[in-house]
mmCIF file of C-alpha atoms and ligand atoms in Angstrom:
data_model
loop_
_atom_site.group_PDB
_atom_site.id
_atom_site.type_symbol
_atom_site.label_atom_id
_atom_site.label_comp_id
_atom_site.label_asym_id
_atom_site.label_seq_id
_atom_site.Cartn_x
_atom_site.Cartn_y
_atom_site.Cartn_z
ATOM 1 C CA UNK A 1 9.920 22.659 14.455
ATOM 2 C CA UNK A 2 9.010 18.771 14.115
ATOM 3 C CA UNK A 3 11.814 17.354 11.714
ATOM 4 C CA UNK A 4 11.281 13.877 10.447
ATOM 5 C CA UNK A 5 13.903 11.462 9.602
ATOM 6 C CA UNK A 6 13.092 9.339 5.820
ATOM 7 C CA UNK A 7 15.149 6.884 5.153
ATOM 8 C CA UNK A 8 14.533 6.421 1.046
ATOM 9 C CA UNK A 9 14.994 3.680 -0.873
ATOM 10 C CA UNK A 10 14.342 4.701 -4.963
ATOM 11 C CA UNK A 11 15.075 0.659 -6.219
ATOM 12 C CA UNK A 12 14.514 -0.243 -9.519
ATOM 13 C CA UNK A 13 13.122 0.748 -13.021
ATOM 14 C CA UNK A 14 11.014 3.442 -12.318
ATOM 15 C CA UNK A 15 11.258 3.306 -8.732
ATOM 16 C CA UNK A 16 13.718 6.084 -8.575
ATOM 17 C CA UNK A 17 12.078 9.013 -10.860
ATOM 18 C CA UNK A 18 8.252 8.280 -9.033
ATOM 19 C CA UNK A 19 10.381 8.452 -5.572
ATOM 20 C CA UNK A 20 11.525 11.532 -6.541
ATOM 21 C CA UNK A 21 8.746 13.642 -7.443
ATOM 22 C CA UNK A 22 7.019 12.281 -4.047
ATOM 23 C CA UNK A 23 10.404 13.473 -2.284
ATOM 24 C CA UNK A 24 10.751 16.817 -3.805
ATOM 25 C CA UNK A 25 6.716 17.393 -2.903
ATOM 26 C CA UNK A 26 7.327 16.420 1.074
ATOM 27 C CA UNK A 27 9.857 18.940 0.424
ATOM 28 C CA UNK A 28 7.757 21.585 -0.610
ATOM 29 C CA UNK A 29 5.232 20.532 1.813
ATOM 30 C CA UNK A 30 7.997 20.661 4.574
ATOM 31 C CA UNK A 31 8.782 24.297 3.475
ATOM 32 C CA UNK A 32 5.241 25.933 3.567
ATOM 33 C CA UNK A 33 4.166 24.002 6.782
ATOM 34 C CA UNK A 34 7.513 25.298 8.605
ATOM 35 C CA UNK A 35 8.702 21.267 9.361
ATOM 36 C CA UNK A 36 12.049 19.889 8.074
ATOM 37 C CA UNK A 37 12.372 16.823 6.427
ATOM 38 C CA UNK A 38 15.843 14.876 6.237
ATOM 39 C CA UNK A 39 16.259 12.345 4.002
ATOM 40 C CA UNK A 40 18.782 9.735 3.397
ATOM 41 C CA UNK A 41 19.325 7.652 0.423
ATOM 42 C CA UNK A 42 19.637 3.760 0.226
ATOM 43 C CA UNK A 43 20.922 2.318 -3.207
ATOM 44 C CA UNK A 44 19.432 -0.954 -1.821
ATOM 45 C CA UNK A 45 18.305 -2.583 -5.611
ATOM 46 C CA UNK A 46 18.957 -5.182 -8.104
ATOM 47 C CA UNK A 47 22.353 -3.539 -9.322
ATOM 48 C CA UNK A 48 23.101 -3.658 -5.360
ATOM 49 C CA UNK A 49 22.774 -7.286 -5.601
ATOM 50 C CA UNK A 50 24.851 -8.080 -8.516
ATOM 51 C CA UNK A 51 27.871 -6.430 -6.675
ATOM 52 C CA UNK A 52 27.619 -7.664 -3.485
ATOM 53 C CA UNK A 53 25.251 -11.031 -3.758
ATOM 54 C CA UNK A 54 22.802 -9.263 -1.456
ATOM 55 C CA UNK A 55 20.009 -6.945 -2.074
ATOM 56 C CA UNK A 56 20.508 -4.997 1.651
ATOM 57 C CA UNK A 57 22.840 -5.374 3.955
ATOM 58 C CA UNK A 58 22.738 -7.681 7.096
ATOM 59 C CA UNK A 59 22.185 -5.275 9.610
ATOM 60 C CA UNK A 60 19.589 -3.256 7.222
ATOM 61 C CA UNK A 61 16.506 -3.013 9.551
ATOM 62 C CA UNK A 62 18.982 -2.289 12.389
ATOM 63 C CA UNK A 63 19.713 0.773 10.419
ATOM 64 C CA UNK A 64 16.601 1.245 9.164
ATOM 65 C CA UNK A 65 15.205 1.801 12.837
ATOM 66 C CA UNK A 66 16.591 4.740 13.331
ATOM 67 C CA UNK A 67 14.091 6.548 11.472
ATOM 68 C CA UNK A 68 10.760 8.367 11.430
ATOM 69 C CA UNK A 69 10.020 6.398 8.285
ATOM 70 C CA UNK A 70 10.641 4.380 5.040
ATOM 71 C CA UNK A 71 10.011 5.763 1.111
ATOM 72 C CA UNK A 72 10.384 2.748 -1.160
ATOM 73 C CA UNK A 73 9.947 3.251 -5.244
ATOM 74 C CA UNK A 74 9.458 0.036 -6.178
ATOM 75 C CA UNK A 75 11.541 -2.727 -6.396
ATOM 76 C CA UNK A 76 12.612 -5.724 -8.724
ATOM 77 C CA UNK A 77 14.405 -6.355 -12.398
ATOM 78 C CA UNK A 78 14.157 -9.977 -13.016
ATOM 79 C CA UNK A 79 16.385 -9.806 -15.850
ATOM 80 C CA UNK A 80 18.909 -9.532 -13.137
ATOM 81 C CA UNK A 81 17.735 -11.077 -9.700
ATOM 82 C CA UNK A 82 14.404 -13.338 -9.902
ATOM 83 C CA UNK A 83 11.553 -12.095 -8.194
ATOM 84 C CA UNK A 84 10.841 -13.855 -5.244
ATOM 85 C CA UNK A 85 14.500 -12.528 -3.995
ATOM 86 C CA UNK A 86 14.430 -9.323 -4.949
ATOM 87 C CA UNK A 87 11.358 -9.051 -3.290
ATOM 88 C CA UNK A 88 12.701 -10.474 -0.180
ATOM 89 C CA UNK A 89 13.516 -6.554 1.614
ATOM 90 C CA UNK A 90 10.192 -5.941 0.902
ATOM 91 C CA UNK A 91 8.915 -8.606 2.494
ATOM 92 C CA UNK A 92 11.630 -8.343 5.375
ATOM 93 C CA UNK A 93 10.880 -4.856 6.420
ATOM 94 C CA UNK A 94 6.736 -5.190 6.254
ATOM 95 C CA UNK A 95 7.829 -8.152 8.577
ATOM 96 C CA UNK A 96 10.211 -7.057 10.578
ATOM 97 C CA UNK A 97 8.852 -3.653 11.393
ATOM 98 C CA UNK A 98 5.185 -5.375 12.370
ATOM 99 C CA UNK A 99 3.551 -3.128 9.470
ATOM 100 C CA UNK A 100 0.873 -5.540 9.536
ATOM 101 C CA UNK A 101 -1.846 -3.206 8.192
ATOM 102 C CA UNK A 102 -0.867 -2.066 4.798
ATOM 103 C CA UNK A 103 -3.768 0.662 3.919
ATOM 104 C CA UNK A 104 -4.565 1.294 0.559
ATOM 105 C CA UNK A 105 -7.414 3.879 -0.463
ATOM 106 C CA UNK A 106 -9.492 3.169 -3.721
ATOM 107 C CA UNK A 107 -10.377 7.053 -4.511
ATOM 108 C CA UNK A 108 -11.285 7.956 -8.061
ATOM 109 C CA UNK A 109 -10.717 11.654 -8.145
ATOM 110 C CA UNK A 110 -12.386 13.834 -10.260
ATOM 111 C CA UNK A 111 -11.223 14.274 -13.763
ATOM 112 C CA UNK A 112 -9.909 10.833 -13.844
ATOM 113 C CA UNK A 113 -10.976 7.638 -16.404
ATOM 114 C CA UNK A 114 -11.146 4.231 -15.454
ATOM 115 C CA UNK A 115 -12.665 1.359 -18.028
ATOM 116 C CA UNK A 116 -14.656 0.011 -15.463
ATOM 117 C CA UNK A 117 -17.701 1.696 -16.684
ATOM 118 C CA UNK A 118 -19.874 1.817 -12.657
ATOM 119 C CA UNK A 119 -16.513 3.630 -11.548
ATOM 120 C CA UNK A 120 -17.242 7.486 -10.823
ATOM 121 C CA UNK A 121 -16.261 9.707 -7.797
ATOM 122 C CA UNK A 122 -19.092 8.838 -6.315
ATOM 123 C CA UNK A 123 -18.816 5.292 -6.410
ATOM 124 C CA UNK A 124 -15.786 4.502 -5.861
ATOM 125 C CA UNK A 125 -14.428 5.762 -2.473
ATOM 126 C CA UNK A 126 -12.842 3.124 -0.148
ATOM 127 C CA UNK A 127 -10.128 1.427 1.963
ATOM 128 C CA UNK A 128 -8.397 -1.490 1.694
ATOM 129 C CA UNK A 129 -6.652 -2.869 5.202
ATOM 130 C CA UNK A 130 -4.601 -5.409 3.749
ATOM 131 C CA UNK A 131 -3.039 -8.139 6.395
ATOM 132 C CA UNK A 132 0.909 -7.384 5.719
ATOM 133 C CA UNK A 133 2.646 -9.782 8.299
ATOM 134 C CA UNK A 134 1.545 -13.219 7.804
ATOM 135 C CA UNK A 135 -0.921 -15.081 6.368
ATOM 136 C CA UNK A 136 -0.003 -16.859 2.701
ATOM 137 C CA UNK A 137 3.197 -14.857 2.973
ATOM 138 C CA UNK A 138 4.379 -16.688 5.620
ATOM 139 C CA UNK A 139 7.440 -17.850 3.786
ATOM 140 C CA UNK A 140 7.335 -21.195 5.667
ATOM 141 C CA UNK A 141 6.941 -24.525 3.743
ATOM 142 C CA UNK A 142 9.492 -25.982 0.878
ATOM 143 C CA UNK A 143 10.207 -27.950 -2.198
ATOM 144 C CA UNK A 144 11.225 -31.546 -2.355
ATOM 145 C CA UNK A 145 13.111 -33.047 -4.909
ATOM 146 C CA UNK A 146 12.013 -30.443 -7.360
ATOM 147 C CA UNK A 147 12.837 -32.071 -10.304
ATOM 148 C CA UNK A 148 11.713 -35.567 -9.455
ATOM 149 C CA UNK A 149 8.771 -37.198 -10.954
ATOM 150 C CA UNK A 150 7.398 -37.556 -7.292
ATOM 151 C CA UNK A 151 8.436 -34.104 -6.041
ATOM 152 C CA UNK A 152 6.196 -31.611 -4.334
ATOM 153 C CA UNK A 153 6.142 -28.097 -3.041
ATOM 154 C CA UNK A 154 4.604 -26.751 0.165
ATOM 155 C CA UNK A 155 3.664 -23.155 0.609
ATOM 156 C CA UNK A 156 2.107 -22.846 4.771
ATOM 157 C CA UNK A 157 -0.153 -19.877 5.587
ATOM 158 C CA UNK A 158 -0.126 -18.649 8.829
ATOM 159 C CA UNK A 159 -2.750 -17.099 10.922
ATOM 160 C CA UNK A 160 -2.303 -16.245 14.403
ATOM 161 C CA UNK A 161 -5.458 -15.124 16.549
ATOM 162 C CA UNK A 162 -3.291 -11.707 17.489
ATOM 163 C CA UNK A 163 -2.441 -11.466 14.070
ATOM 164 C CA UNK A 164 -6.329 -11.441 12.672
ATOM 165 C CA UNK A 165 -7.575 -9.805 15.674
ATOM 166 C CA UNK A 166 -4.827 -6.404 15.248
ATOM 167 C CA UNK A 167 -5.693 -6.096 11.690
ATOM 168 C CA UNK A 168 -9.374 -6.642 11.645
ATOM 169 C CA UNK A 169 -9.756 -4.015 14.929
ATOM 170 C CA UNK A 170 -7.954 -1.825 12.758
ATOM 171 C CA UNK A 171 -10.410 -1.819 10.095
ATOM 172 C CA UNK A 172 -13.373 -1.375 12.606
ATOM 173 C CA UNK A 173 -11.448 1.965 14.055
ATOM 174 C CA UNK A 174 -10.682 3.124 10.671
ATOM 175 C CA UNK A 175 -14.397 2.612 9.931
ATOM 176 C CA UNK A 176 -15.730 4.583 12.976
ATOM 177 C CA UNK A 177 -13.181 7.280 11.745
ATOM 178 C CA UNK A 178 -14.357 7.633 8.732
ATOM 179 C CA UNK A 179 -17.973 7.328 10.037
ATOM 180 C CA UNK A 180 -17.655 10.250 11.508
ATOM 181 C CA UNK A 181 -16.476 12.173 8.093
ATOM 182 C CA UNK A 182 -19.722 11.006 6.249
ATOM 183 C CA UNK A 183 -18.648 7.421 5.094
ATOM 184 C CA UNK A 184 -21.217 4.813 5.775
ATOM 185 C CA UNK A 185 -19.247 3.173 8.289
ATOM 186 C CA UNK A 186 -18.899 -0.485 7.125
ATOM 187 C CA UNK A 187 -16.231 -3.542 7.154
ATOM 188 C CA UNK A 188 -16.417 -5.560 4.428
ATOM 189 C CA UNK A 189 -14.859 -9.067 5.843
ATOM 190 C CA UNK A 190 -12.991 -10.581 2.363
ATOM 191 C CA UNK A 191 -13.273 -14.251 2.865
ATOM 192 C CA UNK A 192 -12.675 -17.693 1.245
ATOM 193 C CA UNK A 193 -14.029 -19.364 4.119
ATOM 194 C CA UNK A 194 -15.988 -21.848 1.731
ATOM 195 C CA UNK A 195 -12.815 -23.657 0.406
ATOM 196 C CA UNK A 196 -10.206 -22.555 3.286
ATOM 197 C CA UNK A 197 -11.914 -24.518 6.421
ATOM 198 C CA UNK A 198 -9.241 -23.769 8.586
ATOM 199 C CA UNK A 199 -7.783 -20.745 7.881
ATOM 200 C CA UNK A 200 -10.258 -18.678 6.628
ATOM 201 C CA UNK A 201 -12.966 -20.051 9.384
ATOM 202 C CA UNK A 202 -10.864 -19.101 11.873
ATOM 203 C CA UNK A 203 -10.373 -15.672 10.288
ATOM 204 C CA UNK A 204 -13.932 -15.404 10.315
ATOM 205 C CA UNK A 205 -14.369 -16.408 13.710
ATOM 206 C CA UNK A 206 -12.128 -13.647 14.719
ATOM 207 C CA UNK A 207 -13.748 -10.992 12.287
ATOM 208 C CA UNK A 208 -17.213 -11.597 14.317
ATOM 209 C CA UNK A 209 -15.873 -11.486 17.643
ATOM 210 C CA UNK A 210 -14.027 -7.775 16.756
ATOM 211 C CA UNK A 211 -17.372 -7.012 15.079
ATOM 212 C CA UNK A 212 -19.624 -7.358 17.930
ATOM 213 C CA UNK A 213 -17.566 -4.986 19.886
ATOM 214 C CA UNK A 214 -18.452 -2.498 17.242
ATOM 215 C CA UNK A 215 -22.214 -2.295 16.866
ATOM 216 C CA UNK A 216 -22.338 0.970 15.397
ATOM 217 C CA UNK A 217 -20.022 -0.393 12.302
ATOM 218 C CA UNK A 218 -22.192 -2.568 9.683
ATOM 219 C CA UNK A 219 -20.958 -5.715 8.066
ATOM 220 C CA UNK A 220 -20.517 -8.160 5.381
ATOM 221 C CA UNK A 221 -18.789 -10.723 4.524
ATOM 222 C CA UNK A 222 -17.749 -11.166 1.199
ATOM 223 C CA UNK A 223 -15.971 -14.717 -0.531
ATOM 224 C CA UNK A 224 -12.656 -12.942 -2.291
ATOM 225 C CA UNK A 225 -14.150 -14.697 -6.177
ATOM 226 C CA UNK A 226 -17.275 -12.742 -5.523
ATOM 227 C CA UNK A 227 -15.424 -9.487 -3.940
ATOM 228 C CA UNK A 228 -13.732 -9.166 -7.841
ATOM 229 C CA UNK A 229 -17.202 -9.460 -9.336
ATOM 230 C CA UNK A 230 -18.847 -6.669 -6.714
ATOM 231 C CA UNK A 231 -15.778 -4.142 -7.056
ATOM 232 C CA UNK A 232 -16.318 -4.302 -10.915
ATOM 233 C CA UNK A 233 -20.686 -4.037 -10.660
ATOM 234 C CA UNK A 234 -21.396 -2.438 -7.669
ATOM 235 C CA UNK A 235 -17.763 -0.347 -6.156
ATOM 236 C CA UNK A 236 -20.148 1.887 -3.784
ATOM 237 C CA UNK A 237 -21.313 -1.017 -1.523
ATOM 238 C CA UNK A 238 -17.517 -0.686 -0.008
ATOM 239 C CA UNK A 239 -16.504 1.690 2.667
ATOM 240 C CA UNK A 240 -13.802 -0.458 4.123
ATOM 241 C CA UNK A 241 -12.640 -3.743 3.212
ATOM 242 C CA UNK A 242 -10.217 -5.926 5.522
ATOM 243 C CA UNK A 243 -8.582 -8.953 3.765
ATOM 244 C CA UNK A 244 -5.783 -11.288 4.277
ATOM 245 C CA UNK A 245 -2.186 -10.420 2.946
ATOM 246 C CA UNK A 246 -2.779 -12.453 -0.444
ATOM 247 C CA UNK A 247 -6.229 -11.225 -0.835
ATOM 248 C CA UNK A 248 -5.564 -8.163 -0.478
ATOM 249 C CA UNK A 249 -2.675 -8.488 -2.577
ATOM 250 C CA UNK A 250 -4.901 -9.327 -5.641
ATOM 251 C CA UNK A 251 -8.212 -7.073 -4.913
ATOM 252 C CA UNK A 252 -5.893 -3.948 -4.467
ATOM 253 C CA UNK A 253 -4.453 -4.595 -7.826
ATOM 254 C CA UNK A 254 -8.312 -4.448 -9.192
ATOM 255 C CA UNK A 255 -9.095 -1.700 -7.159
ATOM 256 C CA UNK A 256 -6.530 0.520 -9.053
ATOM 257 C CA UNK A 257 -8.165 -0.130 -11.955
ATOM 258 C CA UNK A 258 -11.434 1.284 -10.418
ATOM 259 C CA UNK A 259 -9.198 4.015 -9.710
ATOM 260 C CA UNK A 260 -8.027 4.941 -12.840
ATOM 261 C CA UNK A 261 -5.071 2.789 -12.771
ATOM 262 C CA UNK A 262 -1.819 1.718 -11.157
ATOM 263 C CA UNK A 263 -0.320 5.342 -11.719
ATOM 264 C CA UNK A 264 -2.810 6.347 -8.752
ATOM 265 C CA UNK A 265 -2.722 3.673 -6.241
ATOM 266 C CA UNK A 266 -0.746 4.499 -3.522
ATOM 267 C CA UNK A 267 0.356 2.073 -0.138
ATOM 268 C CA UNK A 268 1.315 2.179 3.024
ATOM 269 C CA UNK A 269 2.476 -0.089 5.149
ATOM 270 C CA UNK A 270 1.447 0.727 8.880
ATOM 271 C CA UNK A 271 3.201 -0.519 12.382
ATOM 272 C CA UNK A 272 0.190 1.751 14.208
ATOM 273 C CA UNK A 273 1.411 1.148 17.898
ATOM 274 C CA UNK A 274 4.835 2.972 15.874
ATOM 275 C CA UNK A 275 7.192 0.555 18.071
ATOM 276 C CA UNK A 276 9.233 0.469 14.078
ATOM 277 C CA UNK A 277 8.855 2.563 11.372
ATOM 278 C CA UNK A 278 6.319 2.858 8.989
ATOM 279 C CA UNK A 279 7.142 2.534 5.103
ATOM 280 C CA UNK A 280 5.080 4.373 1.758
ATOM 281 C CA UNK A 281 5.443 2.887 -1.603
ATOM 282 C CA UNK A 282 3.076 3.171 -4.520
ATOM 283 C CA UNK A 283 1.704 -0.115 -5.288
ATOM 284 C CA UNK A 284 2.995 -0.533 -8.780
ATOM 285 C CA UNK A 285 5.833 -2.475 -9.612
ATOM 286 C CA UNK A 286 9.213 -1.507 -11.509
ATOM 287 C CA UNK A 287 7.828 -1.238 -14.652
ATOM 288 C CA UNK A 288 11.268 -2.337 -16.117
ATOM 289 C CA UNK A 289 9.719 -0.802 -19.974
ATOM 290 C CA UNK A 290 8.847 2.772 -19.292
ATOM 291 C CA UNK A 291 11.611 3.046 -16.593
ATOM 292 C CA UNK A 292 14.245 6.325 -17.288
ATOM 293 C CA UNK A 293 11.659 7.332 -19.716
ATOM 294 C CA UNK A 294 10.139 9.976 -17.476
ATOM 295 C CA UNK A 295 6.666 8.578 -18.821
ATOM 296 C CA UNK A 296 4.623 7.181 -15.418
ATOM 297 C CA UNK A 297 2.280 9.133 -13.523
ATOM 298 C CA UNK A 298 3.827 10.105 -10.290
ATOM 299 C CA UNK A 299 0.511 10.301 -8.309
ATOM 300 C CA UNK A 300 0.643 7.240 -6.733
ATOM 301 C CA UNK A 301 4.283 7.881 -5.161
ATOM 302 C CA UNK A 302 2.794 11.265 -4.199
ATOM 303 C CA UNK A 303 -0.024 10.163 -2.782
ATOM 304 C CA UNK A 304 1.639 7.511 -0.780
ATOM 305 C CA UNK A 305 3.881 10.141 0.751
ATOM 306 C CA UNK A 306 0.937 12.265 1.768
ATOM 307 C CA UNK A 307 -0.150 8.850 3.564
ATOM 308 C CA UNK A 308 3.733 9.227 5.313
ATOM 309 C CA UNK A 309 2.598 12.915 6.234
ATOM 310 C CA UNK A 310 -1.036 11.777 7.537
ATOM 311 C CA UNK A 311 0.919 9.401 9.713
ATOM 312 C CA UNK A 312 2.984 12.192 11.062
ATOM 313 C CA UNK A 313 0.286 13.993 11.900
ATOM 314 C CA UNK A 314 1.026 17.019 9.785
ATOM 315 C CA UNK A 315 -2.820 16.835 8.508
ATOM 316 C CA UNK A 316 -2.862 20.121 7.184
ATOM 317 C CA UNK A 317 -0.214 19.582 4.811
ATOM 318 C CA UNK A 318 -1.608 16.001 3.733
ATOM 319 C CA UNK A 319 -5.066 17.420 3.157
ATOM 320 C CA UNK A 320 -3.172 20.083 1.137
ATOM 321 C CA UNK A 321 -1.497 17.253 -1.331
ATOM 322 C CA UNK A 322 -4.577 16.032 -2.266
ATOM 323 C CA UNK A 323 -6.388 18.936 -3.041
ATOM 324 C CA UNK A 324 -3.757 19.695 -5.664
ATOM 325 C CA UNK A 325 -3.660 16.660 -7.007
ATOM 326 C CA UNK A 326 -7.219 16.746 -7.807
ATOM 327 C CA UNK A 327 -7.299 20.336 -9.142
ATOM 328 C CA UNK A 328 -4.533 19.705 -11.619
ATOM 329 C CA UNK A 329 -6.345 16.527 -12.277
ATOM 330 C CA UNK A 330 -9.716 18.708 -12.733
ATOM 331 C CA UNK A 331 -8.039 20.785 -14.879
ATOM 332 C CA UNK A 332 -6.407 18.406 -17.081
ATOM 333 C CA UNK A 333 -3.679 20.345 -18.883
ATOM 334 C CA UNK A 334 -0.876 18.357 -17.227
ATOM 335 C CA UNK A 335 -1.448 14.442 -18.064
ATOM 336 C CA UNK A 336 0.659 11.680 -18.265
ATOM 337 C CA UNK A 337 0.344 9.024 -20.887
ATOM 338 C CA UNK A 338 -1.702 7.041 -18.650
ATOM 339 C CA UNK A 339 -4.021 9.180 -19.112
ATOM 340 C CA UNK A 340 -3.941 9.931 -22.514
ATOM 341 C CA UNK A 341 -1.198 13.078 -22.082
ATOM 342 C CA UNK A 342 2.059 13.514 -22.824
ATOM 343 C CA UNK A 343 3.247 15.394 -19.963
ATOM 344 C CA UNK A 344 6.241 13.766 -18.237
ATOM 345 C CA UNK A 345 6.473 12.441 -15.051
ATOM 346 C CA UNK A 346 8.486 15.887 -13.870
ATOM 347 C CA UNK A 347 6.150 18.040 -15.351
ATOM 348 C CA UNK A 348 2.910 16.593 -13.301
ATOM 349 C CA UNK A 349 4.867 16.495 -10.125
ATOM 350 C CA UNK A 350 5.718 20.209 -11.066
ATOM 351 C CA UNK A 351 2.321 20.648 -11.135
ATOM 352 C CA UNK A 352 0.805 19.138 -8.199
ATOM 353 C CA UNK A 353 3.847 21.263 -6.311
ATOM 354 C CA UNK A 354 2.961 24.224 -8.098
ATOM 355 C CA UNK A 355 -0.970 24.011 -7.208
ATOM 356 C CA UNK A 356 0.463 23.413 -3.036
HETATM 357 C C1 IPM B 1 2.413 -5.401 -3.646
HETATM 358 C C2 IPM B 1 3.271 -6.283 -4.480
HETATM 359 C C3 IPM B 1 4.088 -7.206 -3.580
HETATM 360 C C4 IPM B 1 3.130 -8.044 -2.775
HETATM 361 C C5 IPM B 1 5.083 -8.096 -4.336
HETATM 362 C C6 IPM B 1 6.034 -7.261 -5.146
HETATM 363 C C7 IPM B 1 5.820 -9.043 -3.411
HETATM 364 O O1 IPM B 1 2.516 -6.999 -5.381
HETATM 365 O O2 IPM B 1 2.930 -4.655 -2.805
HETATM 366 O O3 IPM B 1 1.193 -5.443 -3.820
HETATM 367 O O4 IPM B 1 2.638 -9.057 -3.258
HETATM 368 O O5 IPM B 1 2.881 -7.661 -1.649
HETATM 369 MG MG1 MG B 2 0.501 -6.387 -5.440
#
């Protein structure tokens, strides 16, 4: 019996009670397709750092290695810790762990509303490979004399020719995948190449040389300004999309929308060669105002660990998650204010387990 080791990390807000219902459905899963799961908890989160001036330990990733993979909620209270250090583990582990492709489907199920009015099951069915180990979140650069009249920041993105090249081949193998399942088999190249003559040429440059080793895969390239535009009036010319770490960052947050919104948009972030682990989070934040409220739809968190179960290789049971999902979200009894229910967060994960 495969048993996989999760190490899970519930954060802040309402990290903890999504994490959960994605938790207690991997445990179901586990059950009916005879693997084990073992699971340990991290209380790595803003309360974390207000006792001990840290928000993980030191040796965290060292620890963190010894498993099969990662759960995060989500993470971040900045009534306690400011962002942009709270955010560091995040950061740190996508990082550390080389999860430089961080995948993130834009699939409107059936029985689902979005306000983007083109948005329909039909239309909207792609992938976003998002860059997730360098680019603008390089964390190199600084400020200099901050307060000054004459002060200045510097923020350095970084892109490395192995760097592109991983990522973008990644996106042409996902593409012949899903070729094969039906999907038009297409890479959409999201560029700023325009503005960014460096950077983003180079980025190109790299995106046609991976490209013409893949003439069965059609292309486009796309500026990111225009991307926002074409995912709003026309979300069935996408198949798969591969963008930079900040791009992707911002079209991903649009593509939930297309989706039906941030309670469906799950992540994961992928170290494919599997040298480190892997780590699934849904894409939303902490949402500090609904948190302990029981009130968010926990489809994104269960989604995202179905991605942690495709990536074991326990298909079966992944294919099995998201046919429940959608026939509890066909049959509509079970909603969560999000979509205009008043089912609990508990109740819809009882659901989705129920329909396994
Ligand atoms: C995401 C989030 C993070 C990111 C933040 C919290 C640092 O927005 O996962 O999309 O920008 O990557
Ligand atoms: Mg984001």
């Amino acid at each position: 019996m495969n048993q996989y080791k999760i190490a899970f990390i519930p954060g802040d807000g309402v990290g903890p009670e999504v994490a959960a219902e994605a938790m207690m459905t991997l445990e179901a899963c586990a059950k009916k397709y005879s693997f084990a799961i073992d699971c340990t908890t991290f209380d790595w989160n803003c309360d974390y750092y207000l006792k001990r001036g840290r928000m993980m330990p030191e040796d965290a990733l060292d620890t963190l290695k010894q498993f099969d993979a990662v759960f995060l909620g989500s993470v971040g209270d900045p009534s306690k810790v400011p962002d942009h250090i709270s955010l560091i583990p995040l950061l740190t582990i996508r990082q550390g762990f080389e999860q430089y492709v961080n995948l993130r489907p834009i699939k409107m199920l059936k029985g689902v509303y979005s306000p983007i009015s083109t948005a329909t099951p039909e239309t909207v069915d792609f992938v976003v490979v998002r860059e997730n180990a360098e680019g603008e979140y390089s964390q190199l650069g600084g400020m200099h004399f901050p307060d000054a009249p004459h002060g200045f920041a510097t923020q350095m993105a970084v892109f490395t020719r192995k760097g592109c090249e991983r990522v973008i081949r990644y996106a042409f193998e996902l593409a012949r995948k899903r070729k094969a399942e039906g999907h038009m088999g297409k890479v959409t190249n999201c560029t700023k190449s325009n503005a960014l003559g460096y950077s983003m040429v180079f980025w190109d440059r790299i995106f046609n040389e991976v490209a013409a080793q893949y003439p069965d895969i059609e292309t486009d390239s796309i500026l990111v300004d225009a991307i926002t535009m074409f995912f709003c009036t026309r979300p069935q010319r996408f198949d798969v999309v591969v963008a930079s770490n900040l791009f992707g960052d911002i079209i991903t947050d649009l593509g939930s929308v297309l989706q039906g919104g941030m309670g469906f948009a799950a992540g994961a972030n992928l170290n494919p060669e599997r040298d480190f682990p892997s780590m699934f989070e849904p894409i939303h934040g902490s949402a500090l105002d609904l948190a302990g409220q029981g009130k968010v739809n926990p489809i994104a968190s269960i989604e995202s660990a179905r991605l942690m179960l495709e990536h074991f290789g326990e298909q079966e049971a992944a294919d099995n998650i998201l046919k429940a999902v959608q026939k509890v979200l066909e049959e509509g009894r079970v909603r969560t204010p999000d979509m205009r229910g008043s089912s609990t967060t508990h109740e819809l994960g009882e659901a989705i387990r129920a329909a396994l």
